[in-house]
Short mmCIF file of C-alpha atoms and ligand atoms in Angstrom, two decimals:
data_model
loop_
_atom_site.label_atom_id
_atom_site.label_comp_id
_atom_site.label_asym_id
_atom_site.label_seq_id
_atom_site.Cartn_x
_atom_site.Cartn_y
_atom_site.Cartn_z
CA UNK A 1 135.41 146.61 54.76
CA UNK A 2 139.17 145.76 54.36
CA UNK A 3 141.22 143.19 55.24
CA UNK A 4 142.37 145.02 58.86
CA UNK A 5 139.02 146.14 59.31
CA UNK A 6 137.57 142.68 58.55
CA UNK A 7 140.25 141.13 61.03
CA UNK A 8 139.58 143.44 63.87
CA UNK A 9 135.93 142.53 63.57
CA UNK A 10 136.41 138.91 63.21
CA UNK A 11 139.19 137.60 65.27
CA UNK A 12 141.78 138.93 68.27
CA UNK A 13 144.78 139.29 66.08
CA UNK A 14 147.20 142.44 66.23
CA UNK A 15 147.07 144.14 63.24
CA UNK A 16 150.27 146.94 62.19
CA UNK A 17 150.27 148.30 58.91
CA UNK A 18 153.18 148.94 57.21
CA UNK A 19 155.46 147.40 59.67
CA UNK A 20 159.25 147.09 58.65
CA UNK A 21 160.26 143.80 58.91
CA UNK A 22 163.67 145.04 59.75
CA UNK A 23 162.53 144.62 63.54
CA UNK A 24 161.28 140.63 63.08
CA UNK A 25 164.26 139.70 61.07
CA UNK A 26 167.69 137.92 61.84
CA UNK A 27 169.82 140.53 59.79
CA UNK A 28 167.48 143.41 60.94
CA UNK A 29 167.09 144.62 57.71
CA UNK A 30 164.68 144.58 54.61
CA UNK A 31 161.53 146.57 54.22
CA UNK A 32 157.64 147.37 55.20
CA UNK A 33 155.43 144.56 55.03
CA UNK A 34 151.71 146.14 54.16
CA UNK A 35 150.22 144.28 56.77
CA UNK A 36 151.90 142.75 59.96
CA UNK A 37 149.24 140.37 62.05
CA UNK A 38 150.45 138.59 65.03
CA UNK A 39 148.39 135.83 66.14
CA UNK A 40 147.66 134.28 69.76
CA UNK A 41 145.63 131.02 68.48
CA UNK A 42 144.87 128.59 65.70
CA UNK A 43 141.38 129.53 65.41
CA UNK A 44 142.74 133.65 64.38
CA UNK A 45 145.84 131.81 62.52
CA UNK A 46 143.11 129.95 60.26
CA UNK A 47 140.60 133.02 60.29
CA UNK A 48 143.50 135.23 59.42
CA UNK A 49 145.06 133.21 56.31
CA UNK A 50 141.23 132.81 54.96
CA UNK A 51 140.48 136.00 55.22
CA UNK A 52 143.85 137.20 53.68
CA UNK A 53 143.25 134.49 50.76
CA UNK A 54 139.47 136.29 50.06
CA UNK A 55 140.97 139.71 49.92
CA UNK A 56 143.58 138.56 47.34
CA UNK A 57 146.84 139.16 49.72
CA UNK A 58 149.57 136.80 49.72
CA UNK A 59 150.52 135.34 53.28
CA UNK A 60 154.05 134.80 54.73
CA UNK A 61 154.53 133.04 57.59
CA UNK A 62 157.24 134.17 60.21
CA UNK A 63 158.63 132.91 63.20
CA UNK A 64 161.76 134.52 64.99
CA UNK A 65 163.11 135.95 61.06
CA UNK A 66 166.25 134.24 61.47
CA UNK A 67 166.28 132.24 58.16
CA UNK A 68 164.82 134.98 55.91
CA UNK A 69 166.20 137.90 54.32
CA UNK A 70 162.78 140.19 53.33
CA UNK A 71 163.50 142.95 50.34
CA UNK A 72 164.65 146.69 50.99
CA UNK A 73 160.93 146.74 49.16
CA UNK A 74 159.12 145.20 52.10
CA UNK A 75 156.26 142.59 51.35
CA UNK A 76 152.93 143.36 49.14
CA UNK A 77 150.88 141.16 51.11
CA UNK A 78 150.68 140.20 55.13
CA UNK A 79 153.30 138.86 56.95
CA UNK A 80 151.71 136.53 60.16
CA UNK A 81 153.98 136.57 62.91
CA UNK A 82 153.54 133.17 64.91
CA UNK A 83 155.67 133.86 67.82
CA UNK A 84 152.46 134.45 70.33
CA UNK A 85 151.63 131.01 69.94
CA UNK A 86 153.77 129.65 72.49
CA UNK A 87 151.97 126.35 74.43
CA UNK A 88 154.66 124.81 75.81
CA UNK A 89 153.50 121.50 78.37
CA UNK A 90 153.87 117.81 78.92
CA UNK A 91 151.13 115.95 77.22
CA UNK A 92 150.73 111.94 77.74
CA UNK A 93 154.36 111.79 78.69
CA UNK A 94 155.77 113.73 75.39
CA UNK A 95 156.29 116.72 75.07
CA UNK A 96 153.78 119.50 73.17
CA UNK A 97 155.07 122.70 71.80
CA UNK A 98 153.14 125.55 69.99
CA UNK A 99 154.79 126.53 66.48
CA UNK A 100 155.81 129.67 68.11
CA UNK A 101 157.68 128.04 71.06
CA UNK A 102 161.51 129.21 70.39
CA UNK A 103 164.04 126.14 70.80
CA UNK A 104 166.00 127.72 74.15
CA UNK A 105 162.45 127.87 75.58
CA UNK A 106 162.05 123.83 74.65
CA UNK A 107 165.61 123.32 75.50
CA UNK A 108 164.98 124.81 78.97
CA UNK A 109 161.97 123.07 79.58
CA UNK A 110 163.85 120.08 78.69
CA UNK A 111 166.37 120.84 81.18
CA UNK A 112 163.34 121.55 84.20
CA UNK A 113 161.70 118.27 83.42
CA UNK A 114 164.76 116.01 82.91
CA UNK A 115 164.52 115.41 78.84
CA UNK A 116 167.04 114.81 76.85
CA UNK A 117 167.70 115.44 73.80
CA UNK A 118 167.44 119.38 72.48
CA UNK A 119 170.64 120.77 74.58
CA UNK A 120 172.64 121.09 71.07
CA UNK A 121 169.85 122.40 69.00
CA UNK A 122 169.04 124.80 72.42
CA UNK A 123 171.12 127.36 70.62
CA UNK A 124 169.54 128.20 67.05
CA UNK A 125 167.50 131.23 67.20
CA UNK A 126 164.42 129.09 65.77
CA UNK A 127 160.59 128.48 66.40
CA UNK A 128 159.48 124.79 66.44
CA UNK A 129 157.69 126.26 62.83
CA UNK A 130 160.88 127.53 61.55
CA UNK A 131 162.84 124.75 63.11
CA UNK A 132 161.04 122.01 61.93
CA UNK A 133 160.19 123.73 58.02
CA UNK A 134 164.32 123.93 57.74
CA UNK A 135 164.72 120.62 59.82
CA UNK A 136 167.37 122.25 61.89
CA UNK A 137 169.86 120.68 63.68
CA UNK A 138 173.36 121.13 64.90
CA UNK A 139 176.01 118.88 66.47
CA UNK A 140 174.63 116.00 64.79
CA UNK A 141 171.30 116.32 66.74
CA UNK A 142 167.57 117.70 65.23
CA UNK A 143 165.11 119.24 65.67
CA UNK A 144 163.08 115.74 64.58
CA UNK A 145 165.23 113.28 65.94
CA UNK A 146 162.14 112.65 68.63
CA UNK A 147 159.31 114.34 66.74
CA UNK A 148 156.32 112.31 67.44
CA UNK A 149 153.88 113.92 65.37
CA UNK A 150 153.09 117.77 63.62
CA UNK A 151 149.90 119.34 63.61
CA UNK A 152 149.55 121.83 60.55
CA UNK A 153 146.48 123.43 58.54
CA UNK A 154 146.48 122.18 55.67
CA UNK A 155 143.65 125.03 53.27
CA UNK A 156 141.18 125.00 55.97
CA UNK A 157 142.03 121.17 57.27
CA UNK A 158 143.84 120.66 60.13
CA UNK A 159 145.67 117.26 60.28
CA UNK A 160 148.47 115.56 62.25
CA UNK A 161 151.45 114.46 59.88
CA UNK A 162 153.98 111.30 61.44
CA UNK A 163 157.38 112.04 61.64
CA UNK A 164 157.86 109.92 57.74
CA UNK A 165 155.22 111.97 56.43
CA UNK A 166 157.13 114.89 57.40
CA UNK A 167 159.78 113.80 55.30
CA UNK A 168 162.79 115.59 57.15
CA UNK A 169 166.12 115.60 54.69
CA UNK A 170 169.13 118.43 55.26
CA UNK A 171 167.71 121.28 55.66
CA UNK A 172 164.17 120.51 54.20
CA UNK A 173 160.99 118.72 55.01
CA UNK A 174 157.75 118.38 53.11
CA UNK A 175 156.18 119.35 56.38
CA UNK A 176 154.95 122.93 54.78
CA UNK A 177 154.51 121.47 51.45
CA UNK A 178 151.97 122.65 49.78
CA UNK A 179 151.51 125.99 51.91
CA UNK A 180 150.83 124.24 54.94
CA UNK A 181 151.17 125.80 58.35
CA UNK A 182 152.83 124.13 61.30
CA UNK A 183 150.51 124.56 64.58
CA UNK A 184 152.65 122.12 66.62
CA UNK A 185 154.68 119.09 67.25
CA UNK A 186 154.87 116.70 69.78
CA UNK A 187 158.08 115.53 71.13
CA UNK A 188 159.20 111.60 73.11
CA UNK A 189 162.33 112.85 74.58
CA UNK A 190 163.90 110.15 76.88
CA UNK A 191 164.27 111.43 80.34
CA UNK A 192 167.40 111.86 81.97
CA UNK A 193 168.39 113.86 85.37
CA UNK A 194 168.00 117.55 84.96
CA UNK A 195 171.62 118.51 85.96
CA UNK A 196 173.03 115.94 83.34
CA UNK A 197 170.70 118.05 80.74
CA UNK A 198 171.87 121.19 81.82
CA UNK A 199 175.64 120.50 82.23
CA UNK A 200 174.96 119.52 78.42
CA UNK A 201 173.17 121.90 77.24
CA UNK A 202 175.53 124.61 78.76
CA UNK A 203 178.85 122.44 76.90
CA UNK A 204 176.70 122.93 73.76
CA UNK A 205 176.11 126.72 73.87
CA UNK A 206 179.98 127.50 74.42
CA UNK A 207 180.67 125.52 71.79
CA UNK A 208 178.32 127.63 69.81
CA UNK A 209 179.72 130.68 71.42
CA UNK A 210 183.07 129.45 70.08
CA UNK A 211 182.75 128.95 66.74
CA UNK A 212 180.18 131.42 66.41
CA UNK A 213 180.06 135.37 65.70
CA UNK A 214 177.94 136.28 68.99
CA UNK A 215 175.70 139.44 69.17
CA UNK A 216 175.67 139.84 65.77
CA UNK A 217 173.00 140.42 63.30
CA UNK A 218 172.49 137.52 61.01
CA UNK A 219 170.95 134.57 60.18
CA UNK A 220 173.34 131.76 60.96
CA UNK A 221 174.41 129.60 58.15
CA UNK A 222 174.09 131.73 54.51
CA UNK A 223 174.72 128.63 52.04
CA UNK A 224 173.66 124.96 52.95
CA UNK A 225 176.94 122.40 53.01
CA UNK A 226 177.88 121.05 49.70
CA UNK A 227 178.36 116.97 49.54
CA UNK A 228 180.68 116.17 51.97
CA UNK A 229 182.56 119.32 52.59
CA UNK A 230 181.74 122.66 54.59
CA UNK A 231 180.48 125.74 52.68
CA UNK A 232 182.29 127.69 55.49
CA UNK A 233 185.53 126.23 55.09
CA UNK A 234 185.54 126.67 51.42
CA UNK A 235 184.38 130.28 51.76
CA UNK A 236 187.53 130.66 54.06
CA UNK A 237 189.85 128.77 52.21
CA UNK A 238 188.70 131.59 49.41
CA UNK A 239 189.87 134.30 51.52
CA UNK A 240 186.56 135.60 51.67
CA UNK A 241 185.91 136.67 55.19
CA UNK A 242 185.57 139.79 55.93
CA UNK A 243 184.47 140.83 52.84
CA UNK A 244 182.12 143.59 52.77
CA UNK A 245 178.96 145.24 50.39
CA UNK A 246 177.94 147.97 52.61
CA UNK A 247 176.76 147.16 55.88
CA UNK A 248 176.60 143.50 55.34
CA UNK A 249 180.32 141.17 56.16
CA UNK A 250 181.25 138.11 55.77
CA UNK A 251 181.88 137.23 59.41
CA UNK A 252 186.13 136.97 60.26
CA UNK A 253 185.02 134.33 62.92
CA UNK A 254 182.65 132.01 60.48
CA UNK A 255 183.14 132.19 56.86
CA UNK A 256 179.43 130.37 56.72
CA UNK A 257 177.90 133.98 57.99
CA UNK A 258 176.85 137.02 56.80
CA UNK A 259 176.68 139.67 59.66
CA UNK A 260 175.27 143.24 59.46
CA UNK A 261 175.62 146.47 60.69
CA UNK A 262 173.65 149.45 61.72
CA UNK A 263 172.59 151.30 58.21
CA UNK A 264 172.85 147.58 56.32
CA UNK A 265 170.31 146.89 53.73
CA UNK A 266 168.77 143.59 52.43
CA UNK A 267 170.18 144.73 49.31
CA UNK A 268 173.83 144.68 50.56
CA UNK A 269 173.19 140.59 52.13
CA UNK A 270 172.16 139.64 48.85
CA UNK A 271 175.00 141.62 46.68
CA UNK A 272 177.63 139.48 49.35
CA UNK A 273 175.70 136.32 48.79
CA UNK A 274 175.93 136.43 45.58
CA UNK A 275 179.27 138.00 44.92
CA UNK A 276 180.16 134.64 47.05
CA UNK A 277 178.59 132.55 44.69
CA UNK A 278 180.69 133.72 42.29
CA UNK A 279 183.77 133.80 43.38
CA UNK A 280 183.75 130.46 44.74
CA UNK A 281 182.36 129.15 41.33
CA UNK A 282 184.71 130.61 39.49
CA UNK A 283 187.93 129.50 42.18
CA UNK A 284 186.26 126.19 43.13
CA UNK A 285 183.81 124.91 40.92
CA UNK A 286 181.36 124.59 43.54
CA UNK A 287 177.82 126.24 43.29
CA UNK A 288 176.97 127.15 46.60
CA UNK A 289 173.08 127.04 47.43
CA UNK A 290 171.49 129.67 50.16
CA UNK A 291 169.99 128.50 53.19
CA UNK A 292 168.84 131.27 53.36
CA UNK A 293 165.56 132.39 52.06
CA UNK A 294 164.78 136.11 49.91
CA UNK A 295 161.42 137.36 50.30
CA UNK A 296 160.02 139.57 47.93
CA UNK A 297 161.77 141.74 45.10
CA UNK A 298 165.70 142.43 44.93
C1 LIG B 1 173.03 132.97 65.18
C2 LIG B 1 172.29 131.93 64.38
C3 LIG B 1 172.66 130.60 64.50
C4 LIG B 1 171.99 129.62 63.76
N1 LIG B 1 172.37 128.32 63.91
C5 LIG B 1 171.70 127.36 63.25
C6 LIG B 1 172.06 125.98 63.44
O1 LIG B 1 172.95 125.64 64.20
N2 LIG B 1 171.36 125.05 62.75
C7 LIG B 1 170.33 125.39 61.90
O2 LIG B 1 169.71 124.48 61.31
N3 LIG B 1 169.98 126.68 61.71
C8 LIG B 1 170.63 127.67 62.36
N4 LIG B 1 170.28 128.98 62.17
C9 LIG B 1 169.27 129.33 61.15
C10 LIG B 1 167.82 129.49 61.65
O3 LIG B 1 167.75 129.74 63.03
C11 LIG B 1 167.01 128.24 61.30
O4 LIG B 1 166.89 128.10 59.89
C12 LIG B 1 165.61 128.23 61.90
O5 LIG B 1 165.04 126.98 61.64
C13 LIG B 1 164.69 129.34 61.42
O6 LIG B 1 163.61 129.40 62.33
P1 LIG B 1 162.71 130.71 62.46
O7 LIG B 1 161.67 130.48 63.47
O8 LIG B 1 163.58 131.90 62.68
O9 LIG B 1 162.07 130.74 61.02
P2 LIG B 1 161.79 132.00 60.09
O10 LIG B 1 163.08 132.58 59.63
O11 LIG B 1 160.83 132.91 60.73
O12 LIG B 1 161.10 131.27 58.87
C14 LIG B 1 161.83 130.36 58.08
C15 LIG B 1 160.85 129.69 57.11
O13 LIG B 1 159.94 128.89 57.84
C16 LIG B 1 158.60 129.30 57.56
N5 LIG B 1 157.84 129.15 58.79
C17 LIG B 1 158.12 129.65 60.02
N6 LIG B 1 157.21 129.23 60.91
C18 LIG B 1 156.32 128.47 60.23
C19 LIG B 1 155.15 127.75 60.59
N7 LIG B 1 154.70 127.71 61.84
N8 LIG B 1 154.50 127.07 59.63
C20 LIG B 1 154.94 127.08 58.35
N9 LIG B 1 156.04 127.73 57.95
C21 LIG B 1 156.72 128.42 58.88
C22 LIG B 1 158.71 130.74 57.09
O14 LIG B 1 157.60 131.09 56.27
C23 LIG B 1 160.01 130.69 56.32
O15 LIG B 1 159.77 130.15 55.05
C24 LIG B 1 170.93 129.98 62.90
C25 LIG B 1 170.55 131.33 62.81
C26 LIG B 1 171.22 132.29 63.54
C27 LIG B 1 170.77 133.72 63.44
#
């Protein structure tokens, strides 16, 4: 039996083979991943990364693909989409979401039950997994500023981590260390009136809009902020945007994004990215780090 076999025996999962991950990704490119398994609970998540580990395949989680740029090779292994995991409900008075609940669906739940405190994150294109691995956060507010508690599998354990044990820093957290998936958090928003947490949330997404290249593909933010200055504004003040490597651009509205077109290739986002490295270590001494993470071979 092989691995799809074995999972279509054992569990409910949806298995593709050979899917390109240019349709689950931010920038819409990169290549096939051998095996593409989308899973609708914890018990298939677990069954699905054991099984995967006894048939020698590596596993790579995914959530929306808007912090990961895959290879133009694709992915020798199986990539487990976790968006189908999606719980979304008010739990002892907090707030419980699935790791495959996206951040506009928490922000508008927020907004229906009067909490406060995810209208500015209520714009990044994350899953509470992906949100809470990159400990994202925008406007000065994150994704853990009321995290409770995160439920991951841990090898075959399940456990609940506190929000210290999580250790949440700039665009980190320990909260996958160690190959550890994220089945949930739980959130204490404060409550506040519903139209108050619209109006806000609504202020945030046009300032998003504003600053923002909108309907474009990418994945936000290439290179995290050095100390105390803004990678975008130094790519700008470089006279970077708008550069191009064949589909991929630096975006003319945010010098902090790559954006691609139609025809791009994974290949092209990581020739820019690091064609940006150099430039701006060459004009400003500063090594730039990527946000951004490369999967597979380039
Ligand atoms: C237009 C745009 C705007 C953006 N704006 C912001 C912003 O304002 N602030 C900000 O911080 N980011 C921003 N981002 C970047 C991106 O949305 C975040 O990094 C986000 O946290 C990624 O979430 P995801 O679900 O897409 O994760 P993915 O890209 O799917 O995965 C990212 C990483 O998390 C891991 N992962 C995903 N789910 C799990 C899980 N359940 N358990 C364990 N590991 C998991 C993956 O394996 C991968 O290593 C933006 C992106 C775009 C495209």
């Amino acid at each position: 039996m092989d691995f799809a076999e074995w999972l279509k025996k054992f569990t409910s999962v949806k298995t593709t083979l050979s899917e390109p991950m240019k349709k689950h990704t931010g920038y819409g490119v990169g290549g096939a991943a051998d095996y593409f398994v989308e899973c609708f609970s914890v018990r298939d998540l677990r069954e699905t990364i054991y099984a995967a580990k006894a048939f020698g395949l590596p596993v790579k989680l995914l959530g929306n693909g808007t912090n990961v740029l895959f290879s133009d090779k694709g992915f020798r292994g199986c990539v487990i989409s976790l968006k189908g995991l999606n719980t979304l409900k008010t739990e002892n008075g907090a707030v419980f979401a699935a790791c495959g609940v996206s951040l506009s669906a928490l922000s508008g739940f927020c907004v229906k039950n009067g909490f406060t405190g995810a209208e500015a994150i209520s714009g990044i294109p994350a899953t509470i997994g992906g949100a809470l691995k990159m400990n994202a956060s925008a406007y000065g507010q994150s994704v853990s500023d009321y995290l409770v508690c995160a439920n991951v599998l841990d090898g075959d354990k399940f456990k609940t981590l506190s929000k210290e044990e999580c250790g949440f820093r700039y665009r980190e957290s320990d909260v996958i260390k160690g190959d550890r998936a994220v089945l949930s958090a739980s959130f204490a928003f404060p409550k506040k009136d519903s139209l108050t947490v619209k109006r806000l949330t609504e202020e945030y997404r046009s300032r998003r809009k504003d600053s923002q290249p909108c309907g474009c593909k990418s994945c936000g933010s290439v290179f995290k902020n050095p100390d105390g200055d803004f990678a975008g504004k130094i790519i700008d003040e470089a006279g970077l945007k708008g550069l191009t490597c064949g589909g991929a651009k630096v975006s003319v509205k945010h010098g902090n994004f790559i954006v691609t077109e139609t025809g791009a290739t994974a290949q092209d986002v990581y020739t820019l990215v690091n064609e940006i490295k150099r430039v701006i270590k060459k004009e400003k001494n500063v090594i730039l780090t990527e946000e951004i993470e490369f999967i597979g071979e380039f």
